[in-house]
Amino acid sequence: MNDFAPTVGVSSTRPMDMPADHAALPVWNAENWFYEDFDVGHRIRSLRRTLSEGESMQFNALVADMHPYVADELFARREGVFGKRLVAGAFVFSAGLGLVATNCVNAFSYGYDKLRFIKPTFIGDTIYTIRTNLEKRPKYQDLGLTRASYEVFKGEGELVLYCEHLQTVRYRDPAAFADQVEAKP
């Protein structure tokens, strides 16, 4: 591990369209780490949150997912495999990742791999997420590629979702990686 001190809230985007004293304040939930600061093996755990019926149905309506398993209480109870309504997997994915998401001004989502819904999640379940930094490698002239796993658990530790998030991240010192890059973006 390097001696990188977490920079949550340290830097500001300093927007010009607000009072200068407001623009100078640290931004909540913002980070300014670089590729060099990404420590393979570093792990974090989120707070827990309970998935409510209201937000589950709001998500379903937003994405037009009215599958009977997520939207029809009578079907789910009487004919469904689980005997109760599920929370849509896409919502579990979104909420689970949101629990460990930060706003790093130097990182850009590149995609997700290995997304798996391991066990069902139901309305009223409480989830939390563990993120583990898996690997990093130089990729482009100004950006490296990082991979982190996201494990979403419900209750007291039952794994319900796994995926890996790839991000491109700016180098603090691009010259240090010039001879290792694959291509220009």
C-alpha atoms as a PDB file:
ATOM      1  CA  MET A   1       0.000   0.000   0.000  1.00  0.00           C
ATOM      2  CA  ASN A   2       1.223   3.495  -0.699  1.00  0.00           C
ATOM      3  CA  ASP A   3       1.084   6.371   1.760  1.00  0.00           C
ATOM      4  CA  PHE A   4      -1.708   8.068  -0.193  1.00  0.00           C
ATOM      5  CA  ALA A   5      -4.014   9.887   2.188  1.00  0.00           C
ATOM      6  CA  PRO A   6      -7.677   9.736   1.205  1.00  0.00           C
ATOM      7  CA  THR A   7      -8.699  12.970  -0.443  1.00  0.00           C
ATOM      8  CA  VAL A   8     -12.451  12.827   0.056  1.00  0.00           C
ATOM      9  CA  GLY A   9     -13.602  16.424  -0.027  1.00  0.00           C
ATOM     10  CA  VAL A  10     -10.094  17.848  -0.417  1.00  0.00           C
ATOM     11  CA  SER A  11     -10.387  19.362  -3.842  1.00  0.00           C
ATOM     12  CA  SER A  12     -13.071  21.478  -5.422  1.00  0.00           C
ATOM     13  CA  THR A  13     -14.200  21.888  -8.992  1.00  0.00           C
ATOM     14  CA  ARG A  14     -14.268  25.654  -8.309  1.00  0.00           C
ATOM     15  CA  PRO A  15     -17.224  26.588 -10.523  1.00  0.00           C
ATOM     16  CA  MET A  16     -17.206  30.183 -11.726  1.00  0.00           C
ATOM     17  CA  ASP A  17     -20.991  30.591 -11.553  1.00  0.00           C
ATOM     18  CA  MET A  18     -21.285  30.713  -7.746  1.00  0.00           C
ATOM     19  CA  PRO A  19     -19.788  32.901  -5.025  1.00  0.00           C
ATOM     20  CA  ALA A  20     -16.037  32.317  -4.750  1.00  0.00           C
ATOM     21  CA  ASP A  21     -16.228  31.353  -1.064  1.00  0.00           C
ATOM     22  CA  HIS A  22     -18.797  28.666  -1.949  1.00  0.00           C
ATOM     23  CA  ALA A  23     -16.760  27.395  -4.910  1.00  0.00           C
ATOM     24  CA  ALA A  24     -13.678  27.040  -2.708  1.00  0.00           C
ATOM     25  CA  LEU A  25     -15.402  24.664  -0.272  1.00  0.00           C
ATOM     26  CA  PRO A  26     -14.520  20.960  -0.526  1.00  0.00           C
ATOM     27  CA  VAL A  27     -17.124  18.981  -2.449  1.00  0.00           C
ATOM     28  CA  TRP A  28     -18.877  16.299  -0.418  1.00  0.00           C
ATOM     29  CA  ASN A  29     -18.289  12.754  -1.642  1.00  0.00           C
ATOM     30  CA  ALA A  30     -15.696  13.908  -4.161  1.00  0.00           C
ATOM     31  CA  GLU A  31     -12.232  12.528  -4.558  1.00  0.00           C
ATOM     32  CA  ASN A  32      -9.222  13.481  -6.621  1.00  0.00           C
ATOM     33  CA  TRP A  33      -7.110  10.322  -6.550  1.00  0.00           C
ATOM     34  CA  PHE A  34      -5.076   9.282  -9.576  1.00  0.00           C
ATOM     35  CA  TYR A  35      -4.074   5.953 -11.143  1.00  0.00           C
ATOM     36  CA  GLU A  36      -0.902   5.876  -9.041  1.00  0.00           C
ATOM     37  CA  ASP A  37      -3.029   6.044  -5.857  1.00  0.00           C
ATOM     38  CA  PHE A  38      -5.134   2.965  -6.662  1.00  0.00           C
ATOM     39  CA  ASP A  39      -4.008   0.266  -4.227  1.00  0.00           C
ATOM     40  CA  VAL A  40      -4.648  -3.307  -5.362  1.00  0.00           C
ATOM     41  CA  GLY A  41      -6.199  -5.239  -2.477  1.00  0.00           C
ATOM     42  CA  HIS A  42      -7.730  -2.195  -0.787  1.00  0.00           C
ATOM     43  CA  ARG A  43     -11.282  -2.919   0.442  1.00  0.00           C
ATOM     44  CA  ILE A  44     -14.144  -0.779   1.666  1.00  0.00           C
ATOM     45  CA  ARG A  45     -17.610  -1.582   3.042  1.00  0.00           C
ATOM     46  CA  SER A  46     -20.653   0.607   2.646  1.00  0.00           C
ATOM     47  CA  LEU A  47     -23.334   1.529   5.079  1.00  0.00           C
ATOM     48  CA  ARG A  48     -26.450  -0.652   4.927  1.00  0.00           C
ATOM     49  CA  ARG A  49     -29.766   0.364   3.375  1.00  0.00           C
ATOM     50  CA  THR A  50     -33.178  -1.243   3.237  1.00  0.00           C
ATOM     51  CA  LEU A  51     -34.859  -1.507  -0.173  1.00  0.00           C
ATOM     52  CA  SER A  52     -38.423  -0.207   0.119  1.00  0.00           C
ATOM     53  CA  GLU A  53     -41.453  -1.046  -1.992  1.00  0.00           C
ATOM     54  CA  GLY A  54     -41.823   2.585  -3.055  1.00  0.00           C
ATOM     55  CA  GLU A  55     -38.340   2.958  -4.475  1.00  0.00           C
ATOM     56  CA  SER A  56     -38.498  -0.505  -6.023  1.00  0.00           C
ATOM     57  CA  MET A  57     -41.719   0.341  -7.887  1.00  0.00           C
ATOM     58  CA  GLN A  58     -40.393   3.787  -8.793  1.00  0.00           C
ATOM     59  CA  PHE A  59     -37.351   2.149 -10.393  1.00  0.00           C
ATOM     60  CA  ASN A  60     -39.575  -0.385 -12.192  1.00  0.00           C
ATOM     61  CA  ALA A  61     -41.750   2.417 -13.565  1.00  0.00           C
ATOM     62  CA  LEU A  62     -38.709   4.431 -14.648  1.00  0.00           C
ATOM     63  CA  VAL A  63     -37.288   1.561 -16.701  1.00  0.00           C
ATOM     64  CA  ALA A  64     -40.703   0.141 -17.717  1.00  0.00           C
ATOM     65  CA  ASP A  65     -40.058  -3.184 -15.968  1.00  0.00           C
ATOM     66  CA  MET A  66     -43.470  -4.474 -14.933  1.00  0.00           C
ATOM     67  CA  HIS A  67     -42.574  -8.158 -14.882  1.00  0.00           C
ATOM     68  CA  PRO A  68     -45.023  -9.992 -12.584  1.00  0.00           C
ATOM     69  CA  TYR A  69     -42.211 -11.048 -10.238  1.00  0.00           C
ATOM     70  CA  VAL A  70     -41.424  -7.415  -9.415  1.00  0.00           C
ATOM     71  CA  ALA A  71     -44.762  -5.670  -9.956  1.00  0.00           C
ATOM     72  CA  ASP A  72     -47.626  -8.097  -9.222  1.00  0.00           C
ATOM     73  CA  GLU A  73     -48.060  -9.016  -5.550  1.00  0.00           C
ATOM     74  CA  LEU A  74     -50.831 -11.560  -6.231  1.00  0.00           C
ATOM     75  CA  PHE A  75     -48.852 -13.354  -8.937  1.00  0.00           C
ATOM     76  CA  ALA A  76     -45.693 -13.402  -6.841  1.00  0.00           C
ATOM     77  CA  ARG A  77     -47.512 -14.789  -3.783  1.00  0.00           C
ATOM     78  CA  ARG A  78     -49.769 -17.304  -5.565  1.00  0.00           C
ATOM     79  CA  GLU A  79     -47.761 -18.443  -8.601  1.00  0.00           C
ATOM     80  CA  GLY A  80     -44.222 -17.161  -8.158  1.00  0.00           C
ATOM     81  CA  VAL A  81     -41.287 -19.414  -7.379  1.00  0.00           C
ATOM     82  CA  PHE A  82     -40.283 -17.347  -4.315  1.00  0.00           C
ATOM     83  CA  GLY A  83     -43.736 -16.649  -2.815  1.00  0.00           C
ATOM     84  CA  LYS A  84     -43.136 -12.894  -2.704  1.00  0.00           C
ATOM     85  CA  ARG A  85     -42.103 -10.022  -4.961  1.00  0.00           C
ATOM     86  CA  LEU A  86     -38.535  -9.584  -6.041  1.00  0.00           C
ATOM     87  CA  VAL A  87     -36.579  -6.357  -6.310  1.00  0.00           C
ATOM     88  CA  ALA A  88     -35.477  -6.005  -9.947  1.00  0.00           C
ATOM     89  CA  GLY A  89     -31.879  -7.105 -10.415  1.00  0.00           C
ATOM     90  CA  ALA A  90     -31.077  -3.865 -12.245  1.00  0.00           C
ATOM     91  CA  PHE A  91     -32.173  -1.939  -9.150  1.00  0.00           C
ATOM     92  CA  VAL A  92     -30.098  -4.137  -6.818  1.00  0.00           C
ATOM     93  CA  PHE A  93     -27.124  -3.492  -9.134  1.00  0.00           C
ATOM     94  CA  SER A  94     -27.740   0.287  -9.159  1.00  0.00           C
ATOM     95  CA  ALA A  95     -28.400   0.609  -5.435  1.00  0.00           C
ATOM     96  CA  GLY A  96     -25.547  -1.711  -4.487  1.00  0.00           C
ATOM     97  CA  LEU A  97     -22.992   0.147  -6.560  1.00  0.00           C
ATOM     98  CA  GLY A  98     -24.368   3.484  -5.422  1.00  0.00           C
ATOM     99  CA  LEU A  99     -23.539   2.542  -1.844  1.00  0.00           C
ATOM    100  CA  VAL A 100     -19.789   2.620  -2.583  1.00  0.00           C
ATOM    101  CA  ALA A 101     -19.778   5.168  -5.408  1.00  0.00           C
ATOM    102  CA  THR A 102     -17.714   8.302  -5.100  1.00  0.00           C
ATOM    103  CA  ASN A 103     -17.283  11.201  -7.424  1.00  0.00           C
ATOM    104  CA  CYS A 104     -13.643  10.995  -8.440  1.00  0.00           C
ATOM    105  CA  VAL A 105     -12.920  13.757 -10.912  1.00  0.00           C
ATOM    106  CA  ASN A 106     -10.102  11.683 -12.464  1.00  0.00           C
ATOM    107  CA  ALA A 107     -11.966   8.387 -13.034  1.00  0.00           C
ATOM    108  CA  PHE A 108     -14.360   7.438 -15.827  1.00  0.00           C
ATOM    109  CA  SER A 109     -16.491   4.301 -16.036  1.00  0.00           C
ATOM    110  CA  TYR A 110     -15.243   1.936 -18.749  1.00  0.00           C
ATOM    111  CA  GLY A 111     -17.770  -0.847 -18.180  1.00  0.00           C
ATOM    112  CA  TYR A 112     -18.792  -3.812 -16.064  1.00  0.00           C
ATOM    113  CA  ASP A 113     -17.792  -7.465 -16.330  1.00  0.00           C
ATOM    114  CA  LYS A 114     -18.971 -10.671 -14.672  1.00  0.00           C
ATOM    115  CA  LEU A 115     -22.323  -9.263 -13.503  1.00  0.00           C
ATOM    116  CA  ARG A 116     -24.149 -12.077 -11.739  1.00  0.00           C
ATOM    117  CA  PHE A 117     -27.336 -12.143  -9.674  1.00  0.00           C
ATOM    118  CA  ILE A 118     -26.421 -14.837  -7.161  1.00  0.00           C
ATOM    119  CA  LYS A 119     -29.575 -14.910  -5.006  1.00  0.00           C
ATOM    120  CA  PRO A 120     -32.924 -13.130  -5.097  1.00  0.00           C
ATOM    121  CA  THR A 121     -33.440  -9.836  -3.283  1.00  0.00           C
ATOM    122  CA  PHE A 122     -36.872  -8.978  -1.919  1.00  0.00           C
ATOM    123  CA  ILE A 123     -38.695  -5.804  -0.933  1.00  0.00           C
ATOM    124  CA  GLY A 124     -37.668  -4.994   2.623  1.00  0.00           C
ATOM    125  CA  ASP A 125     -34.233  -6.643   2.389  1.00  0.00           C
ATOM    126  CA  THR A 126     -31.300  -4.671   3.750  1.00  0.00           C
ATOM    127  CA  ILE A 127     -28.177  -4.614   1.572  1.00  0.00           C
ATOM    128  CA  TYR A 128     -24.579  -3.463   1.841  1.00  0.00           C
ATOM    129  CA  THR A 129     -21.623  -3.571  -0.553  1.00  0.00           C
ATOM    130  CA  ILE A 130     -17.948  -4.466  -0.307  1.00  0.00           C
ATOM    131  CA  ARG A 131     -15.638  -3.081  -2.979  1.00  0.00           C
ATOM    132  CA  THR A 132     -12.214  -4.646  -3.526  1.00  0.00           C
ATOM    133  CA  ASN A 133      -9.549  -3.133  -5.801  1.00  0.00           C
ATOM    134  CA  LEU A 134      -8.419  -6.047  -7.986  1.00  0.00           C
ATOM    135  CA  GLU A 135      -5.916  -4.791 -10.540  1.00  0.00           C
ATOM    136  CA  LYS A 136      -4.582  -1.894 -12.541  1.00  0.00           C
ATOM    137  CA  ARG A 137      -2.590  -1.529 -15.714  1.00  0.00           C
ATOM    138  CA  PRO A 138      -1.498   1.265 -18.022  1.00  0.00           C
ATOM    139  CA  LYS A 139      -3.857   1.610 -20.984  1.00  0.00           C
ATOM    140  CA  TYR A 140      -3.796   4.945 -22.803  1.00  0.00           C
ATOM    141  CA  GLN A 141      -1.446   7.894 -23.016  1.00  0.00           C
ATOM    142  CA  ASP A 142      -3.228   9.793 -20.232  1.00  0.00           C
ATOM    143  CA  LEU A 143      -5.343   7.063 -18.596  1.00  0.00           C
ATOM    144  CA  GLY A 144      -4.728   3.754 -16.871  1.00  0.00           C
ATOM    145  CA  LEU A 145      -7.326   1.014 -16.403  1.00  0.00           C
ATOM    146  CA  THR A 146      -8.460  -0.193 -12.979  1.00  0.00           C
ATOM    147  CA  ARG A 147     -10.706  -3.121 -12.022  1.00  0.00           C
ATOM    148  CA  ALA A 148     -12.629  -3.424  -8.752  1.00  0.00           C
ATOM    149  CA  SER A 149     -15.100  -6.056  -7.612  1.00  0.00           C
ATOM    150  CA  TYR A 150     -18.448  -5.179  -6.071  1.00  0.00           C
ATOM    151  CA  GLU A 151     -20.099  -7.747  -3.834  1.00  0.00           C
ATOM    152  CA  VAL A 152     -23.613  -6.864  -2.704  1.00  0.00           C
ATOM    153  CA  PHE A 153     -24.835  -8.698   0.382  1.00  0.00           C
ATOM    154  CA  LYS A 154     -28.223  -8.827   2.065  1.00  0.00           C
ATOM    155  CA  GLY A 155     -29.073  -9.410   5.679  1.00  0.00           C
ATOM    156  CA  GLU A 156     -26.100 -10.536   7.680  1.00  0.00           C
ATOM    157  CA  GLY A 157     -23.812 -11.532   4.839  1.00  0.00           C
ATOM    158  CA  GLU A 158     -25.694 -13.421   2.114  1.00  0.00           C
ATOM    159  CA  LEU A 159     -24.111 -12.648  -1.286  1.00  0.00           C
ATOM    160  CA  VAL A 160     -26.767 -11.553  -3.801  1.00  0.00           C
ATOM    161  CA  LEU A 161     -24.767  -9.835  -6.576  1.00  0.00           C
ATOM    162  CA  TYR A 162     -21.226  -9.800  -7.942  1.00  0.00           C
ATOM    163  CA  CYS A 163     -19.679  -7.696 -10.674  1.00  0.00           C
ATOM    164  CA  GLU A 164     -16.413  -6.077 -11.659  1.00  0.00           C
ATOM    165  CA  HIS A 165     -16.176  -2.394 -12.534  1.00  0.00           C
ATOM    166  CA  LEU A 166     -13.555  -1.168 -14.978  1.00  0.00           C
ATOM    167  CA  GLN A 167     -12.564   2.482 -14.904  1.00  0.00           C
ATOM    168  CA  THR A 168     -10.115   4.566 -16.823  1.00  0.00           C
ATOM    169  CA  VAL A 169      -8.215   6.835 -14.450  1.00  0.00           C
ATOM    170  CA  ARG A 170      -5.940   9.782 -15.180  1.00  0.00           C
ATOM    171  CA  TYR A 171      -2.257   9.441 -14.389  1.00  0.00           C
ATOM    172  CA  ARG A 172      -0.701  11.972 -12.071  1.00  0.00           C
ATOM    173  CA  ASP A 173       2.471  11.600 -14.156  1.00  0.00           C
ATOM    174  CA  PRO A 174       1.643  10.384 -17.707  1.00  0.00           C
ATOM    175  CA  ALA A 175       5.330  10.364 -18.680  1.00  0.00           C
ATOM    176  CA  ALA A 176       5.977   7.551 -16.202  1.00  0.00           C
ATOM    177  CA  PHE A 177       3.706   5.265 -18.255  1.00  0.00           C
ATOM    178  CA  ALA A 178       4.518   6.450 -21.779  1.00  0.00           C
ATOM    179  CA  ASP A 179       6.368   3.256 -22.725  1.00  0.00           C
ATOM    180  CA  GLN A 180       3.572   0.990 -21.381  1.00  0.00           C
ATOM    181  CA  VAL A 181       0.436   2.340 -23.095  1.00  0.00           C
ATOM    182  CA  GLU A 182      -1.616   0.283 -25.558  1.00  0.00           C
ATOM    183  CA  ALA A 183      -3.212   2.950 -27.723  1.00  0.00           C
ATOM    184  CA  LYS A 184      -4.642   6.415 -27.750  1.00  0.00           C
ATOM    185  CA  PRO A 185      -8.357   6.751 -26.839  1.00  0.00           C
END
